[in-house]
CSV table of C-alpha atoms and ligand atoms in Angstrom, one decimal:
chain,number,residue,atom,x,y,z
A,1,MET,CA,92.4,-45.4,27.3
A,2,LEU,CA,91.7,-42.9,25.0
A,3,LYS,CA,94.1,-39.8,26.3
A,4,LEU,CA,93.4,-36.7,23.9
A,5,LYS,CA,94.6,-33.3,23.7
A,6,LEU,CA,91.6,-32.2,25.8
A,7,CYS,CA,92.9,-34.2,28.8
A,8,GLU,CA,96.1,-32.4,28.8
A,9,ILE,CA,94.6,-28.8,28.4
A,10,LEU,CA,92.1,-29.0,31.2
A,11,GLY,CA,93.9,-31.8,33.4
A,12,ILE,CA,91.2,-34.1,33.5
A,13,LYS,CA,90.6,-38.0,32.8
A,14,PHE,CA,88.7,-38.4,30.1
A,15,PRO,CA,88.2,-35.9,27.0
A,16,ILE,CA,84.4,-34.9,28.2
A,17,ILE,CA,82.7,-31.6,28.9
A,18,GLN,CA,79.6,-32.0,30.5
A,19,GLY,CA,77.4,-29.0,28.2
A,20,GLY,CA,76.4,-26.0,30.1
A,21,MET,CA,72.9,-26.6,30.4
A,22,ALA,CA,70.6,-23.4,30.9
A,23,TRP,CA,68.2,-24.0,34.3
A,24,ILE,CA,69.7,-27.7,34.3
A,25,ALA,CA,73.4,-27.4,35.2
A,26,ASP,CA,74.2,-26.7,38.7
A,27,SER,CA,77.1,-27.5,41.0
A,28,SER,CA,75.5,-31.3,42.0
A,29,LEU,CA,75.7,-32.3,38.2
A,30,ALA,CA,78.9,-30.1,37.5
A,31,SER,CA,81.2,-31.7,41.0
A,32,ALA,CA,79.6,-35.0,39.8
A,33,VAL,CA,80.7,-34.7,36.2
A,34,SER,CA,84.5,-33.5,37.5
A,35,ASN,CA,84.6,-36.0,40.1
A,36,ALA,CA,84.1,-39.2,37.2
A,37,GLY,CA,86.9,-37.7,35.7
A,38,GLY,CA,85.1,-35.2,33.1
A,39,LEU,CA,84.5,-31.3,32.9
A,40,GLY,CA,81.7,-30.5,35.0
A,41,LEU,CA,80.2,-27.0,33.8
A,42,ILE,CA,77.2,-24.6,35.7
A,43,ALA,CA,74.9,-23.0,33.6
A,44,GLY,CA,75.1,-19.1,33.6
A,45,ALA,CA,72.4,-18.8,31.2
A,46,ASN,CA,69.4,-17.0,32.4
A,47,ALA,CA,70.4,-17.3,35.7
A,48,ASP,CA,70.7,-14.8,38.4
A,49,ALA,CA,74.3,-14.1,38.7
A,50,GLU,CA,74.4,-14.2,42.5
A,51,TRP,CA,73.1,-17.9,42.1
A,52,VAL,CA,76.0,-18.1,39.7
A,53,ARG,CA,78.5,-17.0,42.6
A,54,GLN,CA,76.9,-19.6,45.5
A,55,GLU,CA,76.9,-22.5,42.8
A,56,ILE,CA,80.6,-21.9,42.2
A,57,ARG,CA,81.4,-21.6,45.3
A,58,LYS,CA,79.4,-24.9,46.4
A,59,ALA,CA,81.1,-26.8,43.7
A,60,LYS,CA,84.2,-26.0,44.9
A,61,GLU,CA,83.2,-27.6,48.6
A,62,MET,CA,82.2,-30.6,46.4
A,63,THR,CA,85.0,-31.5,44.1
A,64,ASP,CA,88.8,-30.7,44.4
A,65,LYS,CA,88.9,-31.3,40.4
A,66,PRO,CA,88.6,-28.8,37.7
A,67,PHE,CA,85.1,-27.4,36.5
A,68,GLY,CA,83.9,-24.4,34.5
A,69,VAL,CA,80.9,-22.2,33.9
A,70,ASN,CA,79.3,-21.9,30.8
A,71,ILE,CA,78.2,-18.1,29.7
A,72,MET,CA,75.7,-17.6,27.9
A,73,LEU,CA,75.7,-14.7,25.5
A,74,LEU,CA,72.3,-13.8,24.9
A,75,SER,CA,71.8,-13.3,28.5
A,76,SER,CA,71.2,-10.0,29.7
A,77,ASN,CA,73.6,-10.7,32.6
A,78,ALA,CA,76.5,-12.0,30.4
A,79,GLU,CA,78.6,-9.3,31.5
A,80,GLU,CA,78.1,-9.7,35.5
A,81,ILE,CA,78.8,-13.5,35.1
A,82,ALA,CA,81.7,-12.8,32.9
A,83,ARG,CA,83.4,-10.7,35.9
A,84,ILE,CA,82.1,-13.6,38.2
A,85,VAL,CA,84.1,-16.0,36.5
A,86,CYS,CA,87.1,-14.1,37.2
A,87,GLU,CA,86.6,-12.8,40.8
A,88,GLU,CA,85.5,-16.6,41.9
A,89,GLY,CA,89.0,-18.0,40.5
A,90,VAL,CA,87.0,-20.6,37.9
A,91,LYS,CA,89.4,-22.3,35.5
A,92,VAL,CA,87.7,-22.7,32.4
A,93,VAL,CA,84.9,-20.4,30.2
A,94,THR,CA,82.9,-22.2,27.8
A,95,THR,CA,80.2,-19.5,25.8
A,96,GLY,CA,77.3,-20.4,23.8
A,97,ALA,CA,74.6,-18.0,21.6
A,98,GLY,CA,77.7,-15.5,20.3
A,99,ASN,CA,81.0,-14.1,19.9
A,100,PRO,CA,82.5,-13.7,23.2
A,101,GLY,CA,85.6,-11.6,21.8
A,102,LYS,CA,85.0,-8.6,24.0
A,103,TYR,CA,85.8,-10.8,27.3
A,104,MET,CA,88.3,-12.8,25.8
A,105,ASP,CA,91.4,-11.0,27.2
A,106,MET,CA,89.7,-9.9,30.7
A,107,TRP,CA,89.7,-14.2,30.7
A,108,LYS,CA,93.4,-14.5,29.7
A,109,LYS,CA,94.7,-11.7,32.2
A,110,HIS,CA,92.5,-14.0,35.1
A,111,GLY,CA,94.2,-17.7,33.6
A,112,ILE,CA,91.3,-18.7,32.6
A,113,LYS,CA,90.9,-21.5,30.1
A,114,VAL,CA,88.4,-20.3,27.4
A,115,ILE,CA,86.6,-22.5,25.0
A,116,PRO,CA,83.8,-20.9,22.9
A,117,VAL,CA,81.1,-22.8,21.5
A,118,VAL,CA,80.8,-22.1,17.6
A,119,ALA,CA,78.5,-23.4,14.7
A,120,SER,CA,80.9,-21.9,11.8
A,121,VAL,CA,84.1,-22.1,10.4
A,122,ALA,CA,84.2,-18.3,10.5
A,123,LEU,CA,83.7,-18.0,14.3
A,124,ALA,CA,86.0,-20.7,15.0
A,125,ILE,CA,88.8,-18.7,13.1
A,126,ARG,CA,87.7,-15.4,15.1
A,127,MET,CA,88.2,-17.2,18.5
A,128,GLU,CA,91.5,-18.9,17.8
A,129,ARG,CA,92.4,-15.3,16.5
A,130,ALA,CA,91.4,-14.0,20.0
A,131,GLY,CA,93.0,-16.1,21.8
A,132,ALA,CA,90.4,-19.6,22.4
A,133,ASP,CA,92.2,-22.4,24.0
A,134,ALA,CA,89.8,-24.7,22.0
A,135,VAL,CA,86.4,-24.4,20.4
A,136,VAL,CA,83.2,-26.7,21.0
A,137,VAL,CA,81.9,-27.3,17.5
A,138,GLU,CA,78.2,-28.1,17.8
A,139,GLY,CA,76.1,-30.0,15.5
A,140,CYS,CA,72.2,-29.3,15.0
A,141,GLU,CA,72.0,-32.7,16.3
A,142,ALA,CA,72.4,-30.8,19.6
A,143,GLY,CA,69.5,-29.8,22.0
A,144,GLY,CA,68.7,-26.2,22.8
A,145,HIS,CA,70.0,-23.0,20.8
A,146,ILE,CA,71.9,-24.4,17.8
A,147,GLY,CA,73.2,-23.5,14.6
A,148,GLU,CA,72.9,-24.8,10.8
A,149,LEU,CA,75.2,-27.7,10.1
A,150,THR,CA,75.5,-30.7,11.6
A,151,THR,CA,78.2,-32.3,13.6
A,152,MET,CA,79.4,-34.8,10.7
A,153,THR,CA,79.9,-31.9,8.1
A,154,LEU,CA,80.9,-29.3,10.4
A,155,VAL,CA,83.7,-30.7,12.7
A,156,PRO,CA,85.8,-31.7,9.9
A,157,GLN,CA,85.9,-28.3,8.3
A,158,VAL,CA,86.6,-26.3,11.7
A,159,VAL,CA,89.8,-29.2,12.4
A,160,ASP,CA,91.1,-28.1,8.5
A,161,ALA,CA,90.6,-24.3,9.4
A,162,VAL,CA,92.5,-23.9,12.9
A,163,ASN,CA,95.0,-25.2,15.0
A,164,ILE,CA,93.9,-25.2,18.5
A,165,PRO,CA,91.7,-28.5,19.8
A,166,VAL,CA,88.3,-28.9,18.3
A,167,ILE,CA,85.8,-30.5,20.9
A,168,ALA,CA,83.1,-32.1,18.9
A,169,ALA,CA,79.6,-31.6,19.9
A,170,GLY,CA,75.7,-32.5,19.1
A,171,GLY,CA,74.5,-35.9,18.8
A,172,ILE,CA,77.3,-37.8,20.7
A,173,GLY,CA,75.5,-40.2,23.7
A,174,ASP,CA,77.9,-43.4,23.7
A,175,GLY,CA,81.3,-45.0,22.8
A,176,ARG,CA,80.2,-44.9,19.0
A,177,GLY,CA,79.6,-41.2,18.8
A,178,ILE,CA,83.1,-41.0,20.6
A,179,ALA,CA,84.6,-42.9,18.2
A,180,ALA,CA,82.9,-41.1,15.2
A,181,ALA,CA,84.4,-37.7,16.8
A,182,VAL,CA,87.8,-38.8,17.2
A,183,MET,CA,87.6,-39.9,13.2
A,184,LEU,CA,86.5,-36.3,12.4
A,185,GLY,CA,89.7,-35.2,14.2
A,186,ALA,CA,88.2,-34.1,17.5
A,187,GLU,CA,90.3,-33.9,20.5
A,188,GLY,CA,87.7,-34.1,22.6
A,189,VAL,CA,83.4,-34.6,22.9
A,190,GLN,CA,81.0,-32.1,24.9
A,191,VAL,CA,77.9,-33.9,26.2
A,192,GLY,CA,74.7,-32.7,27.2
A,193,THR,CA,71.3,-35.4,26.5
A,194,ARG,CA,72.8,-38.0,28.2
A,195,PHE,CA,73.9,-35.8,31.4
A,196,LEU,CA,69.9,-34.8,31.5
A,197,VAL,CA,69.8,-38.2,33.2
A,198,ALA,CA,72.5,-38.4,35.5
A,199,LYS,CA,71.2,-39.5,39.1
A,200,GLU,CA,73.1,-36.1,40.5
A,201,CYS,CA,71.1,-34.0,37.5
A,202,ASN,CA,68.7,-32.3,39.5
A,203,ILE,CA,65.6,-31.6,36.7
A,204,HIS,CA,62.3,-32.9,37.2
A,205,GLN,CA,61.5,-36.7,37.1
A,206,ASN,CA,59.1,-35.8,33.9
A,207,TYR,CA,61.7,-34.2,32.0
A,208,LYS,CA,64.1,-37.2,32.9
A,209,ASP,CA,61.1,-39.6,31.8
A,210,ARG,CA,60.8,-38.0,28.6
A,211,VAL,CA,64.2,-38.1,27.5
A,212,ILE,CA,64.5,-41.8,28.3
A,213,LYS,CA,61.0,-42.2,26.5
A,214,ALA,CA,62.1,-40.4,23.3
A,215,LYS,CA,62.0,-42.1,20.3
A,216,ASP,CA,64.5,-41.1,17.0
A,217,ILE,CA,62.3,-38.5,15.6
A,218,ASP,CA,60.7,-37.0,18.7
A,219,THR,CA,62.4,-33.7,18.4
A,220,VAL,CA,61.9,-30.7,16.5
A,221,VAL,CA,63.0,-27.3,15.7
A,222,THR,CA,61.3,-24.3,16.7
A,223,GLY,CA,62.3,-20.6,16.6
A,224,ARG,CA,64.0,-20.7,13.3
A,225,VAL,CA,62.0,-17.5,12.3
A,226,THR,CA,63.2,-15.9,15.4
A,227,GLY,CA,67.2,-16.2,14.8
A,228,HIS,CA,67.7,-18.2,17.9
A,229,PRO,CA,66.1,-21.7,16.9
A,230,VAL,CA,65.9,-24.1,19.2
A,231,ARG,CA,65.3,-27.8,19.2
A,232,VAL,CA,63.1,-29.6,21.6
A,233,ILE,CA,61.1,-32.3,22.6
A,234,LYS,CA,57.9,-32.2,20.5
A,235,ASN,CA,54.9,-31.6,22.7
A,236,LYS,CA,51.9,-28.6,23.0
A,237,LEU,CA,53.9,-25.6,23.3
A,238,SER,CA,56.3,-26.9,20.3
A,239,ARG,CA,53.4,-27.4,17.8
A,240,GLN,CA,51.8,-23.6,19.4
A,241,PHE,CA,55.6,-22.4,18.4
A,242,GLN,CA,54.8,-24.1,14.6
A,243,LEU,CA,51.3,-22.8,14.4
A,244,LEU,CA,52.8,-19.1,15.0
A,245,GLU,CA,55.7,-19.7,12.4
A,246,LYS,CA,53.1,-20.9,10.2
A,247,GLU,CA,50.8,-17.5,10.8
A,248,GLY,CA,53.6,-15.1,10.2
A,249,ALA,CA,53.5,-14.0,14.1
A,250,SER,CA,55.2,-11.2,15.2
A,251,LEU,CA,58.6,-11.8,17.2
A,252,GLU,CA,56.8,-10.5,20.6
A,253,SER,CA,54.0,-13.2,20.0
A,254,TYR,CA,57.2,-15.8,20.0
A,255,ASN,CA,58.8,-14.3,23.3
A,256,GLU,CA,55.8,-14.2,24.9
A,257,LEU,CA,55.4,-17.8,24.3
A,258,GLY,CA,58.5,-18.9,25.1
A,259,ARG,CA,58.7,-16.5,28.3
A,260,GLY,CA,59.6,-19.0,31.3
A,261,ALA,CA,59.1,-22.3,29.3
A,262,LEU,CA,62.6,-23.7,30.0
A,263,PRO,CA,62.0,-23.6,34.0
A,264,LYS,CA,58.2,-25.1,33.6
A,265,ALA,CA,59.6,-28.0,32.6
A,266,VAL,CA,62.6,-28.3,34.4
A,267,LYS,CA,61.5,-27.3,37.7
A,268,ASP,CA,57.8,-27.9,37.8
A,269,GLY,CA,58.0,-30.7,35.1
A,270,ASP,CA,55.5,-29.3,32.9
A,271,ILE,CA,56.3,-31.5,29.7
A,272,GLU,CA,53.6,-30.6,27.9
A,273,PHE,CA,53.7,-26.7,27.8
A,274,GLY,CA,56.9,-26.3,28.8
A,275,SER,CA,60.2,-26.2,26.7
A,276,VAL,CA,61.9,-29.9,26.9
A,277,MET,CA,65.2,-29.2,25.3
A,278,ALA,CA,67.1,-32.2,24.3
A,279,GLY,CA,69.2,-33.3,21.3
A,280,GLN,CA,68.6,-36.1,18.2
A,281,ILE,CA,70.5,-38.4,20.5
A,282,ALA,CA,67.5,-38.5,23.2
A,283,GLY,CA,66.1,-41.8,21.1
A,284,LEU,CA,69.6,-43.7,22.3
A,285,ILE,CA,69.3,-43.0,25.9
A,286,LYS,CA,67.5,-45.7,28.1
A,287,LYS,CA,68.1,-44.8,31.8
A,288,GLU,CA,69.0,-43.1,34.7
A,289,GLN,CA,72.6,-43.7,35.9
A,290,SER,CA,75.2,-41.6,37.3
A,291,CYS,CA,77.9,-39.3,35.9
A,292,PHE,CA,80.5,-41.9,37.0
A,293,GLU,CA,78.6,-44.7,35.0
A,294,ILE,CA,77.7,-42.7,32.3
A,295,ILE,CA,81.5,-41.6,31.6
A,296,SER,CA,83.0,-44.9,32.4
A,297,GLU,CA,80.3,-46.7,30.3
A,298,MET,CA,80.9,-44.3,27.5
A,299,PHE,CA,84.8,-44.6,27.5
A,300,ASP,CA,85.2,-48.6,27.8
A,301,GLU,CA,82.6,-48.3,24.9
A,302,ALA,CA,84.8,-46.1,22.7
A,303,ASP,CA,88.1,-48.0,23.7
A,304,THR,CA,86.2,-51.1,22.5
A,305,VAL,CA,85.0,-50.0,19.1
A,306,ILE,CA,88.1,-47.9,18.0
A,307,LYS,CA,90.0,-51.6,19.3
A,308,THR,CA,88.0,-53.9,17.4
A,309,LEU,CA,88.1,-51.6,13.6
A,310,ILE,CA,92.1,-51.8,14.3
A,311,PRO,CA,92.3,-55.5,13.3
A,312,ARG,CA,90.0,-55.0,10.5
A,313,ILE,CA,92.8,-53.1,8.5
A,314,GLU,CA,94.3,-55.1,5.8
B,1,TUI,O1,73.9,-21.8,23.5
B,1,TUI,C1,73.7,-23.0,23.4
B,1,TUI,N1,72.8,-23.7,23.6
B,1,TUI,C2,71.6,-23.1,24.3
B,1,TUI,S1,71.5,-21.7,24.8
B,1,TUI,C3,70.1,-22.1,25.6
B,1,TUI,S2,69.1,-21.2,26.3
B,1,TUI,C4,68.1,-20.3,25.4
B,1,TUI,N2,67.2,-19.7,25.9
B,1,TUI,C5,66.5,-19.0,25.3
B,1,TUI,C6,66.7,-19.0,24.1
B,1,TUI,C7,67.6,-19.7,23.2
B,1,TUI,C8,68.5,-19.7,24.0
B,1,TUI,C9,70.0,-23.4,25.2
B,1,TUI,N3,70.7,-24.1,24.6
B,1,TUI,N4,74.5,-23.7,22.4
B,1,TUI,C10,76.2,-23.2,21.8
B,1,TUI,C11,75.8,-22.8,20.9
B,1,TUI,N5,76.3,-21.8,20.4
B,1,TUI,N6,75.0,-23.4,19.7
B,1,TUI,C12,75.2,-22.4,18.6
B,1,TUI,C13,75.6,-21.0,18.9
B,1,TUI,C14,76.4,-20.3,18.2
B,1,TUI,C15,75.2,-19.3,17.3
B,1,TUI,C16,75.5,-18.7,16.6
B,1,TUI,C17,77.4,-19.3,18.7
B,1,TUI,C18,77.5,-18.5,17.7
B,1,TUI,C19,76.8,-17.9,16.7
B,1,TUI,O2,77.1,-16.6,16.4
B,1,TUI,C20,78.0,-15.9,16.7
B,1,TUI,C21,78.5,-14.8,15.5
B,1,TUI,O3,78.7,-14.0,15.9
B,1,TUI,O4,78.4,-15.3,14.8
């Protein structure tokens, strides 16, 4: 069994963190991932702060294992959620879409393990200096809000630049992806897209079916001109975004088109006019499974591919 530094840091069985997917990652998904031996996360992104507090309390009822909260720093209420995790005794915080530097001291004082998601070497170095316990290094294969570099290029560069453990994210959906991440120097992985189709993931069935049906080339990045590029599954909405881009439309018209688009897909199941965020690995995902099945299968496969390789070294 693959034991990496992430297991020690967080006190978990398998070195895997579930992505803190906005509007998607609730107490049901987070507790199922944690009960299966990974680290589940509740998404604080664009959520009502009181909802986050209640989900933290529910997760505590559903698991005695560690779980965390993801704080999306572009959210208008990020500061409020940053305080709630302290009040509620959350053990782990991950952050996305920005620099969480101003909250680091407060979280460290509360004994919280802090794992910022970064998309560059520079931010990884700053986070290490600020006291981060590890960093999630996310390549642009990932779904949702992304940076510029791929997982393959970014992970080894961050591994060389910092002394804290690096957790690879973006494009990892099976045991081969885990093995590859380990070869790049990662001490754990973060997986989002594969958990979209988890039985315990409470998104609309249309969203799950769309991920299962996705081919390799079905995702696209929209919104580059806004400074917040987002990877989604191609649909009528993504084509409208591309049209705006071609026309050189105003930021306001982007924001107007994007408003409410993620819950439209997640809650209403509108996969044509909603934002169906998913990573490039969606093409590999074939069926709905429990979190336990997903995690066990991924790590069994990682063990197998790594063991198969060793006798081939002369
Ligand atoms: O945060 C994510 N993925 C997300 S957040 C999200 S919700 C959303 N809704 C509307 C618009 C945009 C997002 C959906 N998916 N992943 C973590 C991540 N963080 N990826 C990239 C980054 C990142 C990018 C730039 C982190 C820091 C950064 O620069 C900060 C700086 O100051 O250098």
